[in-house]
PDB file of C-alpha atoms and ligand atoms in Angstrom:
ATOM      1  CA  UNK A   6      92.175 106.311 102.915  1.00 50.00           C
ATOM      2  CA  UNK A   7      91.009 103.952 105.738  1.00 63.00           C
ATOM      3  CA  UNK A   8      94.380 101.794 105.453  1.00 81.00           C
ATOM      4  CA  UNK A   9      97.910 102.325 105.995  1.00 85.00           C
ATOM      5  CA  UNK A  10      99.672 103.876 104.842  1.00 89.00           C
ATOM      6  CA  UNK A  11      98.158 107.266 105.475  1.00 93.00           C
ATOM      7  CA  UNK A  12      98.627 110.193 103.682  1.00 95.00           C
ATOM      8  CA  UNK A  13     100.283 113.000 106.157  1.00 95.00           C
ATOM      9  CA  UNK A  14      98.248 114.649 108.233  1.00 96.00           C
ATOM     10  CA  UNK A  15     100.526 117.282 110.261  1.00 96.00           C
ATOM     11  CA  UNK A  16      97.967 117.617 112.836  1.00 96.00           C
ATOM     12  CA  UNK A  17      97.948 113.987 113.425  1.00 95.00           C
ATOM     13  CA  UNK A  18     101.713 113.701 113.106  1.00 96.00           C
ATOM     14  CA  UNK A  19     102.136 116.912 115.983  1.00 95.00           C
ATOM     15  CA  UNK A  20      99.689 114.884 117.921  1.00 94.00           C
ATOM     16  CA  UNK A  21     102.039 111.883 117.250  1.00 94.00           C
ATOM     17  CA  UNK A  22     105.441 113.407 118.388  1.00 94.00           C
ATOM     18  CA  UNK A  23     104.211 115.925 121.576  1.00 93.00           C
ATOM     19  CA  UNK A  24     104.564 113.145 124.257  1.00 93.00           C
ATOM     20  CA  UNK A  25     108.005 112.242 122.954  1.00 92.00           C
ATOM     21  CA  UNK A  26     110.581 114.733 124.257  1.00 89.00           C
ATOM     22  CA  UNK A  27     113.325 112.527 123.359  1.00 92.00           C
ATOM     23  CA  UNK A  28     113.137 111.577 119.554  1.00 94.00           C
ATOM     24  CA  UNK A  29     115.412 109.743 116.850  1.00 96.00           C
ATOM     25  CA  UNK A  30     115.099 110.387 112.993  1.00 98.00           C
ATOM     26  CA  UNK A  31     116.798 107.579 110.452  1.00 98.00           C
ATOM     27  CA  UNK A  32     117.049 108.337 107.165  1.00 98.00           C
ATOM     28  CA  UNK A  33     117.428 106.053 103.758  1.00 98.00           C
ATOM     29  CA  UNK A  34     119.383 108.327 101.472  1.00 98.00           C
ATOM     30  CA  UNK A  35     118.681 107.045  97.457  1.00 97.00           C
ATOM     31  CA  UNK A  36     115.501 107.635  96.606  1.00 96.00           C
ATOM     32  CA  UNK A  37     113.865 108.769 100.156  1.00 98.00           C
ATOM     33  CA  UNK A  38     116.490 112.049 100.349  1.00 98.00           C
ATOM     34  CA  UNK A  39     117.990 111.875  97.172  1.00 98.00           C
ATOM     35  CA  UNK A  40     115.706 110.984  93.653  1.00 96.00           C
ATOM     36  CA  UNK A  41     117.544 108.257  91.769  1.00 92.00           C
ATOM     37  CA  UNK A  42     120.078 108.898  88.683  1.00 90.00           C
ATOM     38  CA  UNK A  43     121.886 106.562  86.227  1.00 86.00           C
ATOM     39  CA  UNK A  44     125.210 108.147  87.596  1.00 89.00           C
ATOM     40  CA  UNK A  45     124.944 106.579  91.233  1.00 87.00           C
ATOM     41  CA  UNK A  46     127.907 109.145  92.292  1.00 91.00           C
ATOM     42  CA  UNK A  47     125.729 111.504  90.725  1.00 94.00           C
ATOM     43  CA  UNK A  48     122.804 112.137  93.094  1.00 96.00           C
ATOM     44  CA  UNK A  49     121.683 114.995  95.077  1.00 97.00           C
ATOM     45  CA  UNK A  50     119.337 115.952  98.076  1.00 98.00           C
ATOM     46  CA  UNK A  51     116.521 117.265  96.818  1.00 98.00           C
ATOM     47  CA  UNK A  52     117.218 121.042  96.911  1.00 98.00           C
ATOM     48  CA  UNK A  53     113.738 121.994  98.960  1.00 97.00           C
ATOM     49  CA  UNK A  54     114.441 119.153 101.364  1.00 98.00           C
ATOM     50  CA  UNK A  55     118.257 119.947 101.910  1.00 98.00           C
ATOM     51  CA  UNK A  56     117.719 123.421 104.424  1.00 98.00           C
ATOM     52  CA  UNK A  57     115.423 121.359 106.607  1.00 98.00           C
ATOM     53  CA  UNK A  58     117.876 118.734 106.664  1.00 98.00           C
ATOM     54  CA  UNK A  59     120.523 121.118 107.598  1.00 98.00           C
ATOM     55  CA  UNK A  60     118.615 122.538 109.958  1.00 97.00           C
ATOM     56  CA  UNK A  61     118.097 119.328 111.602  1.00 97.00           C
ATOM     57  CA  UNK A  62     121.928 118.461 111.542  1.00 97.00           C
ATOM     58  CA  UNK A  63     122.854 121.902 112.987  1.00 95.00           C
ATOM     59  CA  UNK A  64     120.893 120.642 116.364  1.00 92.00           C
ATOM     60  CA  UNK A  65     121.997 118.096 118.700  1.00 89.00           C
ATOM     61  CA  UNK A  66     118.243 117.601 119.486  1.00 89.00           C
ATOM     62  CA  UNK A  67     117.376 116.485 115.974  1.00 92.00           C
ATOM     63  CA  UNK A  68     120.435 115.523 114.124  1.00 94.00           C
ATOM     64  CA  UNK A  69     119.297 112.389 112.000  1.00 98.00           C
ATOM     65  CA  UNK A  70     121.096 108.896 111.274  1.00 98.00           C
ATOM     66  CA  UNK A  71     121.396 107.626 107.864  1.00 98.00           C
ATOM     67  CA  UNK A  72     120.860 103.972 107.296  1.00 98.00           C
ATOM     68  CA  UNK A  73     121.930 103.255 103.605  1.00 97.00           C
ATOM     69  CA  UNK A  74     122.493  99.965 100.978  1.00 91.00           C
ATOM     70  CA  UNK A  75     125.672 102.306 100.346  1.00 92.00           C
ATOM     71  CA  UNK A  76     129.276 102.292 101.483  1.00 91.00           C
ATOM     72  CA  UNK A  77     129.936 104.498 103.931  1.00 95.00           C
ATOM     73  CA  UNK A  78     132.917 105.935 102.058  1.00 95.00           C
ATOM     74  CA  UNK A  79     130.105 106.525  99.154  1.00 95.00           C
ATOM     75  CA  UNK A  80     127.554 108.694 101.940  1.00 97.00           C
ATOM     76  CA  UNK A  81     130.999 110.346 103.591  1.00 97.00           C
ATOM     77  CA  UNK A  82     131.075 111.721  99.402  1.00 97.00           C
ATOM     78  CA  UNK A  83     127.470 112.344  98.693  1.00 97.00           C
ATOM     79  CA  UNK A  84     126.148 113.724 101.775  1.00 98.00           C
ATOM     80  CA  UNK A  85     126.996 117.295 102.066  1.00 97.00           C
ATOM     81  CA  UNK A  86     126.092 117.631 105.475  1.00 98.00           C
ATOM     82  CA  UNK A  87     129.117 119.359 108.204  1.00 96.00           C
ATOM     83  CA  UNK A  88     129.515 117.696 110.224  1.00 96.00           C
ATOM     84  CA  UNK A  89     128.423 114.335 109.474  1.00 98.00           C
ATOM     85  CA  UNK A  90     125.743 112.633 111.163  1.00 98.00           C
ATOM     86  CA  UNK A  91     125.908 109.048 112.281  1.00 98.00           C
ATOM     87  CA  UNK A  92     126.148 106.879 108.910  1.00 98.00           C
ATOM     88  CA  UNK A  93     125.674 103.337 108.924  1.00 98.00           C
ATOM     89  CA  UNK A  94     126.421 101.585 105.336  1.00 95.00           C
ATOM     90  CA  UNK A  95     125.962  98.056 103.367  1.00 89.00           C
ATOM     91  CA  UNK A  96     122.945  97.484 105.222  1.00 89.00           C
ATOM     92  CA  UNK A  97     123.616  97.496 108.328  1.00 92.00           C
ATOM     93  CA  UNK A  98     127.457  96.216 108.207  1.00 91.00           C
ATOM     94  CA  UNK A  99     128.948  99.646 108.538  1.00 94.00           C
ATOM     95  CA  UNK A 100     128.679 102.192 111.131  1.00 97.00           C
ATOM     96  CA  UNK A 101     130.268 105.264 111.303  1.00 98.00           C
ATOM     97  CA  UNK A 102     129.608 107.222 114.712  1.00 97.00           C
ATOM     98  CA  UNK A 103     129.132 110.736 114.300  1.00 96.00           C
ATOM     99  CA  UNK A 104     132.487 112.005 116.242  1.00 96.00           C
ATOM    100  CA  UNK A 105     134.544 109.781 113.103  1.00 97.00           C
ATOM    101  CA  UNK A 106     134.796 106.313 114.920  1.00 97.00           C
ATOM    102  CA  UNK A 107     134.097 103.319 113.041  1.00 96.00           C
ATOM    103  CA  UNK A 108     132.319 100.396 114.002  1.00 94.00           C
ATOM    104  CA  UNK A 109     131.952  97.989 111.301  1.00 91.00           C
ATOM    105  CA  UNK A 110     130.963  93.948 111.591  1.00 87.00           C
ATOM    106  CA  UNK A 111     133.447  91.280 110.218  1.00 87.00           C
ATOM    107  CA  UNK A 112     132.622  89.199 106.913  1.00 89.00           C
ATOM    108  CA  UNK A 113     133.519  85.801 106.985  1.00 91.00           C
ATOM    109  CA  UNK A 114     135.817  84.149 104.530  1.00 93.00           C
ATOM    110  CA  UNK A 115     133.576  82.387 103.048  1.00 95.00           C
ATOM    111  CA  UNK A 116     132.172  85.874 101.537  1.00 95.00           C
ATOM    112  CA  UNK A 117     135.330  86.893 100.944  1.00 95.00           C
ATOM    113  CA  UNK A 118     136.160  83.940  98.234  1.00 96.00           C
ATOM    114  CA  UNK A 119     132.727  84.321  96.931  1.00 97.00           C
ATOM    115  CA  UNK A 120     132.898  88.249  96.300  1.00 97.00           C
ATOM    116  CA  UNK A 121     136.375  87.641  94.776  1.00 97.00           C
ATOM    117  CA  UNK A 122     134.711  84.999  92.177  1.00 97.00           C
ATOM    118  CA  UNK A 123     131.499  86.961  91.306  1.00 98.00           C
ATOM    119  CA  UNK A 124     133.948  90.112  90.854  1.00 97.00           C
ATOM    120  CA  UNK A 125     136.106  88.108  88.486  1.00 97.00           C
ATOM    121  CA  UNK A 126     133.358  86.765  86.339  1.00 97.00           C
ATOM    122  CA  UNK A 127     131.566  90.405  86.358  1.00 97.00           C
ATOM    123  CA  UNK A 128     134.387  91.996  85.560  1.00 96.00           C
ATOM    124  CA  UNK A 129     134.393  89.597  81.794  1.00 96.00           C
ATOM    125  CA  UNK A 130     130.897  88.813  81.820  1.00 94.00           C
ATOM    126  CA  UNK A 131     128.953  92.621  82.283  1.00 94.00           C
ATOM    127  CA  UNK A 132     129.572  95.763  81.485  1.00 93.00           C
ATOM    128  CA  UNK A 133     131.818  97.648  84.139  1.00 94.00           C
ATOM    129  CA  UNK A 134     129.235 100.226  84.801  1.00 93.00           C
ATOM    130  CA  UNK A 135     126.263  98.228  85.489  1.00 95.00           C
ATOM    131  CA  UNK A 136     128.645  96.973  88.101  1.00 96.00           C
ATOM    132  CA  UNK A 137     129.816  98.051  91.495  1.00 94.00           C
ATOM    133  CA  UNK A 138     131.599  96.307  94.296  1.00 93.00           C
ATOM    134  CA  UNK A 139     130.804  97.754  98.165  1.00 87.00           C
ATOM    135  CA  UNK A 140     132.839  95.955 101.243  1.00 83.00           C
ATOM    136  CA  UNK A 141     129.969  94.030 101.556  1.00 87.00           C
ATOM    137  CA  UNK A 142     127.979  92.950  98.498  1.00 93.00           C
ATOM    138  CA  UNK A 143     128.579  93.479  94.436  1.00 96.00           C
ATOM    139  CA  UNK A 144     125.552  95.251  93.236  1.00 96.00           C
ATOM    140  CA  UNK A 145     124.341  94.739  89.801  1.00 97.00           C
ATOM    141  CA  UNK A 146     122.684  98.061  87.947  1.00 95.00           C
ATOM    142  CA  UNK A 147     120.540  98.039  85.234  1.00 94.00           C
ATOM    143  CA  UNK A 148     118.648 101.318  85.685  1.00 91.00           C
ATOM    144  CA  UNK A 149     118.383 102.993  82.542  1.00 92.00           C
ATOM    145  CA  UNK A 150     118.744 100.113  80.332  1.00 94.00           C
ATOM    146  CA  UNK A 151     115.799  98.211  78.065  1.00 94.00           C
ATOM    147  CA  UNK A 152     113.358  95.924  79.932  1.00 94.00           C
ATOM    148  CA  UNK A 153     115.556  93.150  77.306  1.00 96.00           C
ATOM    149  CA  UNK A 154     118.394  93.865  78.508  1.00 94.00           C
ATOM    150  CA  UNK A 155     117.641  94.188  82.007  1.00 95.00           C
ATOM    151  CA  UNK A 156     116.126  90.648  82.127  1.00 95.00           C
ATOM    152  CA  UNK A 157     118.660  89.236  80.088  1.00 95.00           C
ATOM    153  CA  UNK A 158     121.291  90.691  82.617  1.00 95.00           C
ATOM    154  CA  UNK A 159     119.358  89.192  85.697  1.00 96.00           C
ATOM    155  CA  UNK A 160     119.270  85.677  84.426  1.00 96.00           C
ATOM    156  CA  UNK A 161     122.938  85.964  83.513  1.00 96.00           C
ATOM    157  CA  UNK A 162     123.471  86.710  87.296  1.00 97.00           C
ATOM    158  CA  UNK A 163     120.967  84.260  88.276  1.00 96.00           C
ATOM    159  CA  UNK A 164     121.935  81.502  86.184  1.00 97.00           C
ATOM    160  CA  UNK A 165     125.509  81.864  86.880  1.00 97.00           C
ATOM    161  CA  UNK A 166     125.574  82.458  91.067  1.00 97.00           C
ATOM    162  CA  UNK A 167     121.775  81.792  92.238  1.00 96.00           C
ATOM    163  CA  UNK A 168     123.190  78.172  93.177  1.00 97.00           C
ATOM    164  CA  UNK A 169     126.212  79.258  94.972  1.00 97.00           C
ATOM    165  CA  UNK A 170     125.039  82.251  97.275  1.00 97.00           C
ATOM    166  CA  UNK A 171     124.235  80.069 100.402  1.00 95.00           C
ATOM    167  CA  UNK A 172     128.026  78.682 100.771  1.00 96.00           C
ATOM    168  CA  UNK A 173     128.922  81.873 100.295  1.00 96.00           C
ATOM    169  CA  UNK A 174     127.513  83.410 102.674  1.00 94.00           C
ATOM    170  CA  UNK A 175     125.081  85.696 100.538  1.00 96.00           C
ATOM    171  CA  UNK A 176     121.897  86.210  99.506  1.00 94.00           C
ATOM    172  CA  UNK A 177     120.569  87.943  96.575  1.00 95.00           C
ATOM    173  CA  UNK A 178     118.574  91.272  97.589  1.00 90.00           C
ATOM    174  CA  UNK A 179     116.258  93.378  95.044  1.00 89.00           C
ATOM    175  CA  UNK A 180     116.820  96.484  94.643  1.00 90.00           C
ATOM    176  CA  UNK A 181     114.954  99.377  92.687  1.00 87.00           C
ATOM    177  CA  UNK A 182     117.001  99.451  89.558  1.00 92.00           C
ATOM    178  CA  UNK A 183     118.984  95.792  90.242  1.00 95.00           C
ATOM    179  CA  UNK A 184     119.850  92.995  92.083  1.00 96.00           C
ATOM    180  CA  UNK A 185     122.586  93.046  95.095  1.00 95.00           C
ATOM    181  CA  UNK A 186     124.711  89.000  95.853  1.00 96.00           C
ATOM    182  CA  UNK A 187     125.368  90.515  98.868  1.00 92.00           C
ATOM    183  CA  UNK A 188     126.886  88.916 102.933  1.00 91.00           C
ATOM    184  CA  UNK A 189     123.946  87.644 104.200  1.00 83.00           C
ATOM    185  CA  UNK A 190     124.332  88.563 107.776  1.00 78.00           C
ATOM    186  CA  UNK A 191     123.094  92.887 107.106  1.00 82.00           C
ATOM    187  CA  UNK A 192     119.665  94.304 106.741  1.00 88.00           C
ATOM    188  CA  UNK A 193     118.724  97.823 107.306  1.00 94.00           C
ATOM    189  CA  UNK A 194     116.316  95.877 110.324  1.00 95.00           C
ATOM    190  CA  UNK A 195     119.966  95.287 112.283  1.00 92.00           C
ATOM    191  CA  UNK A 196     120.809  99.009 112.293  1.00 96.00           C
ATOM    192  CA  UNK A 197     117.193  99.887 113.637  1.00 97.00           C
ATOM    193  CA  UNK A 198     117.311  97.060 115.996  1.00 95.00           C
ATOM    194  CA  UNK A 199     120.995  97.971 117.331  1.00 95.00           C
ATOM    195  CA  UNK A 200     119.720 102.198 118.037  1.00 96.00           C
ATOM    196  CA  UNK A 201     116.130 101.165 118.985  1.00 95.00           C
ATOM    197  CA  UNK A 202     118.065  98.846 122.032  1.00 94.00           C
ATOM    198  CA  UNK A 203     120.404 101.679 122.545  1.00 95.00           C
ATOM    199  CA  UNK A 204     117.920 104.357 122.516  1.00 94.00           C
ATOM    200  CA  UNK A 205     115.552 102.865 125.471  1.00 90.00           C
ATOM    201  CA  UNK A 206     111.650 103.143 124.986  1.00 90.00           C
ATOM    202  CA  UNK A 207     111.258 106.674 125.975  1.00 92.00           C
ATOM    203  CA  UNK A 208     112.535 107.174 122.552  1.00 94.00           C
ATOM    204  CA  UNK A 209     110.202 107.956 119.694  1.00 96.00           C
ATOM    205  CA  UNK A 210     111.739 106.849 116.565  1.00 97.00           C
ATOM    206  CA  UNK A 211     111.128 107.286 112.853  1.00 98.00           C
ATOM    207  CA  UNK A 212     112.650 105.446 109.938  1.00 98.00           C
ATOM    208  CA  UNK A 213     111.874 107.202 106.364  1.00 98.00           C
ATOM    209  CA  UNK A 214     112.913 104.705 103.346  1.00 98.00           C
ATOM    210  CA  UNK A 215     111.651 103.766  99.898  1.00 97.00           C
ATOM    211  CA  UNK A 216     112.687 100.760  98.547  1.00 94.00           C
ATOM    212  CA  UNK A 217     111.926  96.905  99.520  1.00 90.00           C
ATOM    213  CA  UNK A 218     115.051  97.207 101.914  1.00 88.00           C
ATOM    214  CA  UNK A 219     113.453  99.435 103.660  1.00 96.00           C
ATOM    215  CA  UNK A 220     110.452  97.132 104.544  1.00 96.00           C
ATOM    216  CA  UNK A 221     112.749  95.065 107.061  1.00 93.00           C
ATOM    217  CA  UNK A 222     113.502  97.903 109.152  1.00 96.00           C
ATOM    218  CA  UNK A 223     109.792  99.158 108.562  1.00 97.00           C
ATOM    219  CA  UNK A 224     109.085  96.167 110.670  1.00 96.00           C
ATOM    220  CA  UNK A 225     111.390  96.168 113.662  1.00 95.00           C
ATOM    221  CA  UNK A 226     110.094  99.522 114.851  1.00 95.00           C
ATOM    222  CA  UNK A 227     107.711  98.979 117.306  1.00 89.00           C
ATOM    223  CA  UNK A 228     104.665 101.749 117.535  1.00 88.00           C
ATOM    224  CA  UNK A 229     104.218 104.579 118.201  1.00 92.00           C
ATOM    225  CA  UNK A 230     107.624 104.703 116.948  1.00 96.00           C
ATOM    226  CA  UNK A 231     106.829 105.527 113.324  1.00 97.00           C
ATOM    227  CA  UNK A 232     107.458 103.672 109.873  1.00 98.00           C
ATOM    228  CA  UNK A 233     107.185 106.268 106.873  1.00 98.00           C
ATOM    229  CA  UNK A 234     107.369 105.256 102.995  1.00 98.00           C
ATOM    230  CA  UNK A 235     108.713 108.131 100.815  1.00 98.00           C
ATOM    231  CA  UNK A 236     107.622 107.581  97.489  1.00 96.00           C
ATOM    232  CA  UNK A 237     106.427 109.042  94.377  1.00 96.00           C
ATOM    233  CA  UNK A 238     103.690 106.484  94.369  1.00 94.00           C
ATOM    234  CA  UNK A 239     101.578 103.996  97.305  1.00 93.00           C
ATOM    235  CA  UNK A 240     102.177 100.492  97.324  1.00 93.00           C
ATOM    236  CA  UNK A 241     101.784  97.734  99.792  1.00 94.00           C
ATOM    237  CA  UNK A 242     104.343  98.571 102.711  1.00 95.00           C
ATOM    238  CA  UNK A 243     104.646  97.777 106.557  1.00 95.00           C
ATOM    239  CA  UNK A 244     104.923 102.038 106.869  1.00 97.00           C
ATOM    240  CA  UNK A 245     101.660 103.334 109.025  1.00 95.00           C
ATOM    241  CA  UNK A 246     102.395 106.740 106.652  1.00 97.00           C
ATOM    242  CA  UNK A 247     103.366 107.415 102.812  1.00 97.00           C
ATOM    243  CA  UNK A 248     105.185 110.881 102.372  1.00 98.00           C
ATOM    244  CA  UNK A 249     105.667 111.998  98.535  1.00 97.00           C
ATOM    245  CA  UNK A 250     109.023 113.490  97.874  1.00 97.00           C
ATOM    246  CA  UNK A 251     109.843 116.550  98.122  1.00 97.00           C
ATOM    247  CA  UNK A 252     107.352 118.573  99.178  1.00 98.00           C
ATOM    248  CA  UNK A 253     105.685 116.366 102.126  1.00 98.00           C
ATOM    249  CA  UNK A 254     109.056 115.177 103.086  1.00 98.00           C
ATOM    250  CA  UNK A 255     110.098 118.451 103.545  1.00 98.00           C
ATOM    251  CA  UNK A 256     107.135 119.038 105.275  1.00 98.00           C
ATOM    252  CA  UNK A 257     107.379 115.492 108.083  1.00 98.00           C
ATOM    253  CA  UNK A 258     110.968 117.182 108.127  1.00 98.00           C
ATOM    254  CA  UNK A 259     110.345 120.449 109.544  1.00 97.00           C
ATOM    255  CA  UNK A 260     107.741 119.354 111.915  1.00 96.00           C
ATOM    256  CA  UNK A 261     110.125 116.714 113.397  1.00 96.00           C
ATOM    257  CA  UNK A 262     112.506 119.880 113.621  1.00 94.00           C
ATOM    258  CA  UNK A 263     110.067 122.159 115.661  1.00 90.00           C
ATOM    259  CA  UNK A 264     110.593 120.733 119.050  1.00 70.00           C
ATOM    260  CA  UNK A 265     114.378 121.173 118.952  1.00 56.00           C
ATOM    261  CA  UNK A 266     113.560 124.926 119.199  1.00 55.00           C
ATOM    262  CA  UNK A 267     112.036 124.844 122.628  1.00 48.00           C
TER     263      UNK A 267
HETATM  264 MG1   MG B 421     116.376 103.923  99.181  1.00 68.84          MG
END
């Protein structure tokens, strides 16, 4: 295909990492490491990807950062990595170093009163499992359900909020499988931007998502660093390269692991 994003090439991405001795892998979990389920405390690594990912973990060189729309008291459950690499949660809000230390950003009260109305009316007005309150954000699930009741559930949630989510501090984000009212002040983007500074330019980085939230952070890398969709299928992206899950993930994964073994 003559536009991005390309299909993997490992020659091209070897090519890609050599000059970078110094190199920084960030990770989406749902959906990029982990395939979806209706049970959101129900997901798991893909089982060919999860060895490379150890492997990766097990080196200083290599250990990845996850960047998830997730608490990070959700990833602390669902990531069965030991240790833990660096986490950072609710887009951005969170951050959990890897030593344990916690670095999270403040929410403003203005959030705070709106996330305790939208929590009262959704816990009346929706079904409690479609529903699901982070420290930052309530998300809204309808994975699963009928395209009627889906849409039916989204205008509920737009009709009721859509005019009170600027004094609130919050924004309504898509999701695949739902809508998040969520504090407007996190993207995925501030967590790339905040390791990319840190990092320096002699730093190659790589962000691997799969979802519109991803696209943000797609776009504050600057090349060669590299922006990779994971996805079952193509679609319009920032990403220069498209991996499908699991096998070419697990594939991008265990090149980026060779040079920690020199
Ligand atoms: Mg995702």
């Amino acid at each position: 295909m003559s536009t991005p994003p390309y299909q993997l090439n490992t020659e091209w991405l070897r090519r890609q990492l050599d000059p970078f001795p110094a190199r920084k892998l960030l990770l989406d979990f749902d959906g990029t490491l982990a395939p979806f389920a209706v049970d959101r405390m129900s997901v798991n690594i893909y089982p060919d990807v999860l060895p490379v990912l150890e492997r990766l973990n097990n080196n200083p060189r290599t250990r990845p950062t996850i960047i998830s729309g997730r608490t990070i008291a959700d990833l602390e459950r669902l990531i069965p990595l030991t240790p833990l690499p660096e986490l950072w949660g609710s887009h951005g809000l969170e951050r959990r170093h890897a030593d344990g230390s916690r670095a999270d950003r403040p929410l403003t009260s203005a959030f705070l009163t709106g996330f305790h109305e939208i929590a009262q009316w959704a816990g009346t007005a929706l079904p409690a499992e479609a529903v699901e309150h982070k420290a930052t954000g309530i998300a809204f699930h309808w994975r699963g359900r009928e395209a009627v009741e889906a849409a039916a559930m989204r205008e509920r949630i737009d009709t009721e909020w859509s005019h009170h989510l600027e004094a609130f501090d919050m924004v309504c984000h898509e999701f695949d499988g739902g809508v998040e009212l969520r504090f407007e002040k996190g993207t995925k983007a501030d967590a790339v931007r905040v390791i990319r500074d840190e990092s320096g330019p002699e730093v190659l980085l790589a962000y691997l998502g799969d979802d519109w939230t991803d696209e943000d952070a797609f776009a504050a890398l600057n090349p060669p660093s590299l922006a990779v969709l994971v996805r079952p299928e193509r679609r319009p992206t920032a990403a220069q390269l498209w991996l499908k899950p699991p096998e070419e993930l697990a594939t991008f994964l265990t090149i980026w692991g060779e040079f920690g073994d020199v």
